[in-house]
Amino acid sequence: MFPHLAAGAVSEVSTVTNEANWLLENAWLIALLPAISFVLILFFGKKMPFKGAEFGITAVSISFILAILTGAAWMDHRDNFTLDTYGEKAAVLVDDGAGSAVDSVTLAVGTAAEATDGDGQAYVAVQKTTQWLQSGGVEFNAGIMVDGLSVMMLFVVTMISLLVHIYSTDYVGGDRRYTHFFAFLSLFTASMLFFVLSDNILQMIVGWELVGVCSFALIGHWWEEKPNSDAALKAFITNRVGDVGLLVGMITLFFAAGKGMTFDTITINENILQGGVSHTALVVAAACLTIAVMSKSGQFVLHTWLPDAMAGPTPVSALIHAATMVVAGIYMVARLFPVFWEGMQIEGSSINFLATVGAVTLVGAGLLAFVQDDIKKVLAYSTVSQLGYMAMALGVGAWTAAVFHLFTHAFFKANLFLGSGSVAHAVHSFDMKKDMGGMRKFMPKTYVTFVIGSLALAGLFPLAGFWSKDEILVNTGGWGILGGSGSAPGSYTFHFVMGMIGAALTAAYMTRCVYLTFHGEYRGGHHDDHADDHADDHGHHGEPHESGPRILYPLYILSAFSILVGFVNFPPGFLAGSKKDPAGWQERFLHFIEPAGSSYFPAVGHATPSWWLAIVASLVAVAGAGAAFTYYFVKVDRLAKRTGEHLVGLPNGVTTTNAFARAGHKLLVNKYYLDHLYTGIIAGGTKGPIAKAAYWVNQNVLDGTVDGAGRTAVQSGKLVYEKIDQGVVDGAINASGRTSDAIGEELRHINTGRVQNYAAIMFAGAAILAGAFVLLLAF
């Protein structure tokens, strides 16, 4: 009944069921609908009134409704599977010691204590699995796993995708591949939903690759322009590098963590937590999977593809950065968290590979955002930085904080990307310095939504980013003097400091972005040929104007969520509920999402919230924003008004007067020279000196060897032909012929045909024979 329970496992409660609410058992429909719309759009899209967009919007709308209902069903399931009903409803499997499982065991309180949270409620995941095939004693199953993590992702993916679909009907209206765009948008959504619902690592690999293929097609949507096709190839190839780590890590888990080789995620996690997997195997798997995260989720040093991916349409950028492609790596770590918890020994530690990669990414990408002129690339490096926050949080053991930040980040980052697209739609450019400035006068509604998203991203109270960012910082356990470190998984002081620096950088570069885009004087007016719809009767391009409702309403919705979603996980002691429900809104996200007490999730500690720490972190963010505000809104703006020039910076700034600052600025402009390393040295070296060396070896060594062998064979053949075949073999045969001919000539003198000659010969022969007998008898 439960394929994840391996024979021979220690007797335990396995907190999973295949009997639950219909919505939970059939959550696969949420992924199936966008996949069906992909097929319908491909075959019938161009014949439809809206060129196939109606298929995509309808399918994702139904999936979104089902995701909401599934979320409600999960909340009911989570709260009502208590100890009293656990044994009856869950049909829990307990190994009887002989390798067989006993169904429907009624559990006593003591037996099931580990499977419950503090109020006696059990966290029971729902798993529906069907055997696909069996080969060599290994079962290949296809199924779904529904728990708080997957339900949360279903809501995020379907909501963001629906808003992106609606937004795209205006943004890419009249596009040369409009139908193709919506087809792949639907497949992209279906692939991510398939990935988050997977109940085994083999399915996760398939979903992982499907997401990558869809991103390749959408990033290169306008493939006729070389930078776009280059960006798509760069994303595809860079992710293939990380996929080597994914495959090696998953193969390691298959052989080492399955007790009989299994792909089942729950079984793998359970066996790791039971101590049935060697630490060496877990170190290898965790390191390899971290490399996969580095490519898919844009961690340093495999992040370079992500900013270039901005070559794709802006709605695609929003979907990639908020809900699909880049969060796949974070989701994978969260789903296989025991691998990292045990493999990297997160508990009680102060440093590990995953946390350090995340911390370096957080600060490194934040610095790069400062030197970008393209508004989408500012947001792209911002995404890389925030993904660093999430990876760091998982690395320090702050599982709920990482997932909560993924949740809140999805809304305000989608808001910012779609907002940047709204501005670019008006000025036909993404260059903040050359073509924007003063846009708040033309687009006041877009401006308000963009500022809300920026404040949420900066982590300022009371917006969504404040709550999730603060939870990450407090769970590093690295801030003892202000409290809040109690029960934290470890003491990650370095990562705490990097998190603080990241908070200041985020607030600063978003202040710069808001100023260059919306404040100062409008610097546009020199648009390309695609701006004809803004030309006036005299042939001059008119002023930008506010976007239409299909662009604005998704921004309104995302702005509202950027404000409100942080309230779903209030820390203890903040806005408590009534006497009937003392918890109120406190830690509701943690309660429904974190698999606390389940058999496949470690016992993760949670730091005590610290208001002092929250205040200090907020002041750090305000200080970063204040520094940027002073530079741009005060100094640059004042000088611009005095000189009448459209300035985007001080002409005698620190990067022009200080050699150290100039060198640092050059390093950032060249993106730490990583692109030069990959493209100029590695790829260029492969195409240049290495290719020439390989060609020389091919021509002079390989071909020389082959040609030499051929020449030797020819000379040997000539020797054999001339000396042996002609001289020896043919000579011997010719000599025997000449000898036979000579004997024949002599015999022709005797064989004349005359009878008297024959009689004489016979007489001579008889005489010789008689003489021989006489001699024989004599002796």
PDB file of C-alpha atoms in Angstrom, residues 242 245-246 248-249 280-294 339-340 343-344 353-354 357:
ATOM      1  CA  GLY A 242      25.189  21.949 -13.183  1.00  0.00           C
ATOM      2  CA  GLY A 245      26.169  17.502 -10.460  1.00  0.00           C
ATOM      3  CA  LEU A 246      22.442  16.755 -10.383  1.00  0.00           C
ATOM      4  CA  VAL A 248      25.824  12.317  -9.991  1.00  0.00           C
ATOM      5  CA  GLY A 249      24.060  13.404  -6.794  1.00  0.00           C
ATOM      6  CA  THR A 280      30.661   9.870   2.836  1.00  0.00           C
ATOM      7  CA  ALA A 281      27.826   9.176   0.401  1.00  0.00           C
ATOM      8  CA  LEU A 282      25.826  12.061   1.840  1.00  0.00           C
ATOM      9  CA  VAL A 283      28.785  14.454   1.524  1.00  0.00           C
ATOM     10  CA  VAL A 284      29.195  13.494  -2.140  1.00  0.00           C
ATOM     11  CA  ALA A 285      25.466  13.778  -2.854  1.00  0.00           C
ATOM     12  CA  ALA A 286      25.093  17.108  -1.025  1.00  0.00           C
ATOM     13  CA  ALA A 287      28.122  18.631  -2.781  1.00  0.00           C
ATOM     14  CA  CYS A 288      26.966  17.474  -6.219  1.00  0.00           C
ATOM     15  CA  LEU A 289      23.404  18.689  -5.682  1.00  0.00           C
ATOM     16  CA  THR A 290      24.768  22.054  -4.510  1.00  0.00           C
ATOM     17  CA  ILE A 291      26.537  22.360  -7.864  1.00  0.00           C
ATOM     18  CA  ALA A 292      23.182  21.714  -9.544  1.00  0.00           C
ATOM     19  CA  VAL A 293      21.659  24.502  -7.447  1.00  0.00           C
ATOM     20  CA  MET A 294      24.508  26.823  -8.442  1.00  0.00           C
ATOM     21  CA  VAL A 339      20.695  15.044   2.463  1.00  0.00           C
ATOM     22  CA  PHE A 340      22.118  18.467   3.296  1.00  0.00           C
ATOM     23  CA  GLY A 343      25.724  15.498   4.724  1.00  0.00           C
ATOM     24  CA  MET A 344      26.868  19.018   5.608  1.00  0.00           C
ATOM     25  CA  PHE A 353      29.489  24.678   1.442  1.00  0.00           C
ATOM     26  CA  LEU A 354      25.840  25.494   0.702  1.00  0.00           C
ATOM     27  CA  VAL A 357      27.941  29.738  -1.591  1.00  0.00           C
TER      28      VAL A 357
END
